[in-house]
Amino acid sequence: MLNLSNQRVDEALFTHYPLKTLRTLPQPDSGRRLGRWMLALLLIGLCVMFLPWQQNLNGEGTVTALTPQDRPQTIQNAIAGRIERWRIQEGQYVKKGDTMLVISEIKDEYFDPRLPQRLDEQLDAKQGSLEATDAKISALDGQIAALKTGLQVKLASARNKIRQSAFKVTSDSTDLLAERKNYQIALDRLERYEKGYKNGLFSLTDLESRRLKVQQDYAKVIAWENKLNVSRQELVNARLDLNTIQADYQEKIAKALSDRSSAVSYRAEADGEISKIRNKISSVDVRRGLYVVRAPQDGYVVRSLKFGIGETIKEGESIATLQPANPSIAVELYVRAMDVPLIQRGREVRIQFDGWPAIQFSGWPTVAVGTFGGEVAVIDAVSSVNGKYRLLVRPKARPSDQPWPKQLRVGSGVYGWVMLDDVPIWYEIWRQLNGFPPSLKEEPKEEKKA
């Protein structure tokens, strides 16, 4: 109760009857204490505002492999076929070259079990035909050489005959001139005998003898003229024979050359067919090796995409998914396009993996718990489908950090922060309230092209 009376209450009553409710009431100086606490908190808050805060850019992504060969891949068959038997199970570990699947042939041109032997027989036959063609070409070469030699001999003989005929024409022409001279002399003598007979110097018998001589000389002139004409005709015939011989031999040589060209063409075709058969033999050998689908590298069979026995698969069709063993783990983060200019290769990244508990203070990474360190290794030059840019982050731990967990699986979720420069907390709050981008102390350096 309130002490409003001028009379004081006996202290003995207070001792005998204690007023507990009154004692629980706040003392008159509690307001001063509250004010001091609030002032202390205000001072602490002001001091905290000037503490350093590391700016960062956040992004989400997944665990992946740094190199393409370490990422999940699909196993494909090179040829079409029918599934005969499986040699693997899902989740099984396989080594490079282990048999995963056995298939059989479905194309009728490869059904013959003795196909390699048939192809070898075809190859032997073609090689024999090629050898015969080579022999024919050699024989034709000899024939052409003989024809050319015979042509030279015949031409030389014909030219000699032409020269002989020309000499004979010259000789006959000279003899004809001599006979004509004798005939002219005989005519002159006959004329003198005619005058002498008229003057009584010669008898009729002498005159008739001279006339007979003139007739004989004239007959000789006619004979030599005929002989000269024959010689000239022989010269013309010899020249015609020369042209005929040359034309005949040229025809024979041309026919031999044509036969040789045909043989050479057939030989080229035989070479092409032999190459095709050899290519077919090699293809058959390689194809028979493709009936067994083998693991391209060490890894784990994640899932089979084809099932059962007797199922037909096309060439190049995916049959199973393989996760390579011991991949070089990395993280792919997707950040906004407006944040990409602020990021360079080598920037520190703090990562939080799905399934690992963590307490993250993005501005104070040193006091975070359960996060792991990394650095930016790759920045894509183009945006992804979602309009964001992909960053590839590889492990890079601080001395106080733990290495990335070995239990990480490709495809698991990741949340990350790309660490930038230090600023006061008050500046970061002011930036966040105004929606400004993070600031940099200097302009990012351009990356050198590889």
CSV table of N, CA and C in Angstrom, one decimal, residues 16-101:
chain,number,residue,atom,x,y,z
A,16,HIS,N,7.1,-8.3,11.0
A,16,HIS,CA,6.2,-9.4,11.3
A,16,HIS,C,5.4,-9.7,10.1
A,17,TYR,N,5.0,-8.7,9.4
A,17,TYR,CA,4.2,-8.9,8.2
A,17,TYR,C,4.9,-8.4,6.9
A,18,PRO,N,5.8,-9.1,6.3
A,18,PRO,CA,6.6,-8.6,5.1
A,18,PRO,C,5.7,-8.4,3.9
A,19,LEU,N,5.9,-7.3,3.2
A,19,LEU,CA,5.1,-7.0,2.0
A,19,LEU,C,5.9,-7.4,0.7
A,20,LYS,N,5.7,-8.7,0.4
A,20,LYS,CA,6.4,-9.2,-0.8
A,20,LYS,C,6.1,-8.5,-2.1
A,21,THR,N,4.8,-8.2,-2.3
A,21,THR,CA,4.4,-7.6,-3.5
A,21,THR,C,5.1,-6.2,-3.7
A,22,LEU,N,5.2,-5.5,-2.6
A,22,LEU,CA,5.8,-4.2,-2.7
A,22,LEU,C,7.3,-4.3,-3.0
A,23,ARG,N,7.9,-5.4,-2.5
A,23,ARG,CA,9.3,-5.5,-2.8
A,23,ARG,C,9.6,-5.9,-4.2
A,24,THR,N,8.7,-6.5,-4.9
A,24,THR,CA,8.9,-6.9,-6.3
A,24,THR,C,8.7,-5.7,-7.3
A,25,LEU,N,8.2,-4.6,-6.8
A,25,LEU,CA,8.0,-3.5,-7.7
A,25,LEU,C,9.4,-2.9,-8.1
A,26,PRO,N,9.5,-2.4,-9.4
A,26,PRO,CA,10.8,-1.9,-9.8
A,26,PRO,C,11.3,-0.7,-9.0
A,27,GLN,N,12.6,-0.6,-8.9
A,27,GLN,CA,13.1,0.5,-8.1
A,27,GLN,C,13.1,1.8,-9.0
A,28,PRO,N,13.1,2.9,-8.4
A,28,PRO,CA,13.0,4.1,-9.2
A,28,PRO,C,14.2,4.3,-10.2
A,29,ASP,N,15.4,3.6,-10.1
A,29,ASP,CA,16.5,3.8,-11.0
A,29,ASP,C,16.6,2.8,-12.2
A,30,SER,N,15.5,2.0,-12.4
A,30,SER,CA,15.5,1.0,-13.5
A,30,SER,C,15.5,1.7,-14.8
A,31,GLY,N,14.8,2.8,-15.0
A,31,GLY,CA,14.8,3.5,-16.2
A,31,GLY,C,16.2,4.0,-16.7
A,32,ARG,N,17.0,4.4,-15.6
A,32,ARG,CA,18.3,4.8,-16.0
A,32,ARG,C,19.1,3.6,-16.5
A,33,ARG,N,18.9,2.5,-15.9
A,33,ARG,CA,19.7,1.3,-16.4
A,33,ARG,C,19.3,0.9,-17.8
A,34,LEU,N,18.0,1.0,-18.1
A,34,LEU,CA,17.5,0.7,-19.5
A,34,LEU,C,18.1,1.7,-20.5
A,35,GLY,N,18.1,2.9,-20.1
A,35,GLY,CA,18.7,3.9,-21.0
A,35,GLY,C,20.2,3.6,-21.3
A,36,ARG,N,20.9,3.2,-20.2
A,36,ARG,CA,22.3,2.9,-20.4
A,36,ARG,C,22.5,1.7,-21.3
A,37,TRP,N,21.6,0.7,-21.2
A,37,TRP,CA,21.7,-0.5,-22.1
A,37,TRP,C,21.4,-0.1,-23.5
A,38,MET,N,20.4,0.7,-23.7
A,38,MET,CA,20.1,1.1,-25.1
A,38,MET,C,21.2,1.9,-25.7
A,39,LEU,N,21.8,2.8,-24.9
A,39,LEU,CA,23.0,3.6,-25.4
A,39,LEU,C,24.2,2.7,-25.7
A,40,ALA,N,24.4,1.7,-24.9
A,40,ALA,CA,25.5,0.8,-25.2
A,40,ALA,C,25.2,0.0,-26.5
A,41,LEU,N,24.0,-0.4,-26.6
A,41,LEU,CA,23.6,-1.2,-27.9
A,41,LEU,C,23.8,-0.3,-29.1
A,42,LEU,N,23.4,1.0,-28.9
A,42,LEU,CA,23.5,1.9,-30.1
A,42,LEU,C,25.0,2.1,-30.4
A,43,LEU,N,25.8,2.2,-29.4
A,43,LEU,CA,27.3,2.4,-29.7
A,43,LEU,C,27.9,1.2,-30.4
A,44,ILE,N,27.4,0.0,-29.8
A,44,ILE,CA,27.9,-1.2,-30.5
A,44,ILE,C,27.4,-1.3,-31.9
A,45,GLY,N,26.2,-1.0,-32.2
A,45,GLY,CA,25.6,-1.0,-33.5
A,45,GLY,C,26.4,0.0,-34.5
A,46,LEU,N,26.7,1.2,-33.9
A,46,LEU,CA,27.5,2.1,-34.7
A,46,LEU,C,28.9,1.6,-35.0
A,47,CYS,N,29.5,0.9,-34.1
A,47,CYS,CA,30.8,0.3,-34.3
A,47,CYS,C,30.7,-0.8,-35.3
A,48,VAL,N,29.7,-1.6,-35.2
A,48,VAL,CA,29.5,-2.7,-36.2
A,48,VAL,C,29.3,-2.2,-37.6
A,49,MET,N,28.7,-1.0,-37.7
A,49,MET,CA,28.4,-0.5,-39.1
A,49,MET,C,29.8,-0.2,-39.8
A,50,PHE,N,30.8,0.0,-39.1
A,50,PHE,CA,32.1,0.3,-39.7
A,50,PHE,C,33.0,-0.9,-39.8
A,51,LEU,N,32.5,-2.1,-39.4
A,51,LEU,CA,33.3,-3.3,-39.6
A,51,LEU,C,33.3,-3.6,-41.1
A,52,PRO,N,34.4,-4.3,-41.6
A,52,PRO,CA,34.5,-4.7,-43.0
A,52,PRO,C,33.5,-5.8,-43.4
A,53,TRP,N,32.9,-5.6,-44.6
A,53,TRP,CA,32.0,-6.6,-45.1
A,53,TRP,C,32.4,-6.9,-46.5
A,54,GLN,N,32.6,-8.2,-46.8
A,54,GLN,CA,33.1,-8.6,-48.2
A,54,GLN,C,31.9,-8.8,-49.1
A,55,GLN,N,31.8,-8.0,-50.1
A,55,GLN,CA,30.7,-8.1,-51.0
A,55,GLN,C,30.8,-9.4,-51.8
A,56,ASN,N,29.7,-9.9,-52.3
A,56,ASN,CA,29.6,-11.2,-53.0
A,56,ASN,C,28.5,-11.2,-53.9
A,57,LEU,N,28.5,-12.1,-54.9
A,57,LEU,CA,27.5,-12.4,-55.8
A,57,LEU,C,27.1,-13.9,-55.7
A,58,ASN,N,25.8,-14.1,-55.5
A,58,ASN,CA,25.4,-15.5,-55.2
A,58,ASN,C,24.8,-16.1,-56.5
A,59,GLY,N,24.8,-17.4,-56.5
A,59,GLY,CA,24.3,-18.1,-57.6
A,59,GLY,C,24.0,-19.6,-57.2
A,60,GLU,N,23.2,-20.2,-58.0
A,60,GLU,CA,22.9,-21.7,-57.8
A,60,GLU,C,23.4,-22.5,-59.0
A,61,GLY,N,23.6,-23.8,-58.7
A,61,GLY,CA,24.1,-24.6,-59.8
A,61,GLY,C,24.1,-26.1,-59.3
A,62,THR,N,25.0,-26.8,-60.0
A,62,THR,CA,25.1,-28.3,-59.7
A,62,THR,C,26.6,-28.7,-59.7
A,63,VAL,N,26.8,-29.8,-59.2
A,63,VAL,CA,28.2,-30.4,-59.3
A,63,VAL,C,28.4,-31.0,-60.6
A,64,THR,N,29.5,-30.8,-61.2
A,64,THR,CA,29.8,-31.3,-62.6
A,64,THR,C,31.3,-31.7,-62.6
A,65,ALA,N,31.8,-32.0,-63.8
A,65,ALA,CA,33.2,-32.4,-64.0
A,65,ALA,C,33.9,-31.2,-64.7
A,66,LEU,N,35.1,-31.0,-64.4
A,66,LEU,CA,35.8,-29.9,-65.1
A,66,LEU,C,36.1,-30.2,-66.5
A,67,THR,N,36.4,-31.4,-66.8
A,67,THR,CA,36.7,-31.8,-68.2
A,67,THR,C,35.5,-32.6,-68.8
A,68,PRO,N,35.2,-32.4,-70.1
A,68,PRO,CA,34.1,-33.1,-70.7
A,68,PRO,C,34.2,-34.7,-70.6
A,69,GLN,N,35.4,-35.2,-70.6
A,69,GLN,CA,35.5,-36.7,-70.6
A,69,GLN,C,35.1,-37.3,-69.3
A,70,ASP,N,35.1,-36.4,-68.2
A,70,ASP,CA,34.7,-36.9,-66.9
A,70,ASP,C,33.2,-36.8,-66.6
A,71,ARG,N,32.4,-36.2,-67.5
A,71,ARG,CA,31.0,-36.0,-67.3
A,71,ARG,C,30.2,-37.3,-67.8
A,72,PRO,N,29.0,-37.5,-67.3
A,72,PRO,CA,28.2,-38.6,-67.7
A,72,PRO,C,28.1,-38.7,-69.2
A,73,GLN,N,28.2,-39.9,-69.7
A,73,GLN,CA,28.1,-40.0,-71.2
A,73,GLN,C,27.2,-41.2,-71.5
A,74,THR,N,26.7,-41.2,-72.7
A,74,THR,CA,25.9,-42.3,-73.1
A,74,THR,C,26.7,-43.2,-74.0
A,75,ILE,N,26.6,-44.5,-73.8
A,75,ILE,CA,27.3,-45.5,-74.6
A,75,ILE,C,26.4,-45.8,-75.8
A,76,GLN,N,27.0,-45.7,-77.0
A,76,GLN,CA,26.3,-45.9,-78.3
A,76,GLN,C,27.0,-47.0,-79.1
A,77,ASN,N,26.1,-47.8,-79.8
A,77,ASN,CA,26.7,-48.8,-80.7
A,77,ASN,C,26.9,-48.2,-82.1
A,78,ALA,N,28.0,-48.7,-82.7
A,78,ALA,CA,28.3,-48.1,-84.0
A,78,ALA,C,27.5,-48.7,-85.2
A,79,ILE,N,27.0,-49.9,-85.0
A,79,ILE,CA,26.2,-50.6,-86.0
A,79,ILE,C,24.9,-51.1,-85.5
A,80,ALA,N,23.9,-51.3,-86.4
A,80,ALA,CA,22.6,-51.8,-86.0
A,80,ALA,C,22.7,-53.3,-85.7
A,81,GLY,N,21.9,-53.7,-84.8
A,81,GLY,CA,22.0,-55.2,-84.5
A,81,GLY,C,20.9,-55.6,-83.6
A,82,ARG,N,20.9,-56.8,-83.2
A,82,ARG,CA,19.9,-57.4,-82.2
A,82,ARG,C,20.6,-57.8,-81.0
A,83,ILE,N,20.0,-57.4,-79.8
A,83,ILE,CA,20.7,-57.7,-78.5
A,83,ILE,C,20.7,-59.3,-78.3
A,84,GLU,N,21.8,-59.8,-78.0
A,84,GLU,CA,22.0,-61.2,-77.7
A,84,GLU,C,22.1,-61.5,-76.2
A,85,ARG,N,22.9,-60.7,-75.6
A,85,ARG,CA,23.1,-60.9,-74.1
A,85,ARG,C,23.8,-59.6,-73.5
A,86,TRP,N,23.4,-59.4,-72.3
A,86,TRP,CA,24.0,-58.3,-71.5
A,86,TRP,C,25.1,-58.9,-70.6
A,87,ARG,N,26.1,-58.1,-70.3
A,87,ARG,CA,27.2,-58.5,-69.5
A,87,ARG,C,27.3,-57.6,-68.3
A,88,ILE,N,26.4,-56.6,-68.1
A,88,ILE,CA,26.5,-55.6,-67.0
A,88,ILE,C,25.2,-55.5,-66.2
A,89,GLN,N,25.3,-54.9,-65.1
A,89,GLN,CA,24.2,-54.5,-64.3
A,89,GLN,C,24.2,-53.1,-64.0
A,90,GLU,N,23.1,-52.5,-63.7
A,90,GLU,CA,23.1,-51.1,-63.3
A,90,GLU,C,23.8,-50.9,-62.0
A,91,GLY,N,24.6,-49.8,-61.9
A,91,GLY,CA,25.4,-49.6,-60.8
A,91,GLY,C,26.8,-50.3,-60.7
A,92,GLN,N,27.0,-51.2,-61.7
A,92,GLN,CA,28.2,-52.0,-61.7
A,92,GLN,C,29.4,-51.1,-62.2
A,93,TYR,N,30.6,-51.4,-61.6
A,93,TYR,CA,31.8,-50.7,-62.0
A,93,TYR,C,32.5,-51.5,-63.1
A,94,VAL,N,32.8,-50.8,-64.2
A,94,VAL,CA,33.4,-51.4,-65.4
A,94,VAL,C,34.7,-50.7,-65.7
A,95,LYS,N,35.7,-51.5,-66.2
A,95,LYS,CA,36.9,-51.0,-66.6
A,95,LYS,C,36.9,-50.7,-68.1
A,96,LYS,N,37.9,-49.9,-68.6
A,96,LYS,CA,37.9,-49.7,-70.0
A,96,LYS,C,38.2,-51.0,-70.8
A,97,GLY,N,37.3,-51.2,-71.8
A,97,GLY,CA,37.4,-52.4,-72.6
A,97,GLY,C,36.6,-53.6,-72.1
A,98,ASP,N,35.9,-53.5,-71.0
A,98,ASP,CA,35.1,-54.5,-70.5
A,98,ASP,C,33.8,-54.7,-71.4
A,99,THR,N,33.4,-55.9,-71.6
A,99,THR,CA,32.2,-56.2,-72.5
A,99,THR,C,31.0,-55.7,-71.7
A,100,MET,N,30.2,-54.9,-72.4
A,100,MET,CA,28.9,-54.4,-71.9
A,100,MET,C,27.7,-55.1,-72.5
A,101,LEU,N,27.8,-55.3,-73.8
A,101,LEU,CA,26.7,-55.9,-74.6
A,101,LEU,C,27.2,-56.6,-75.8
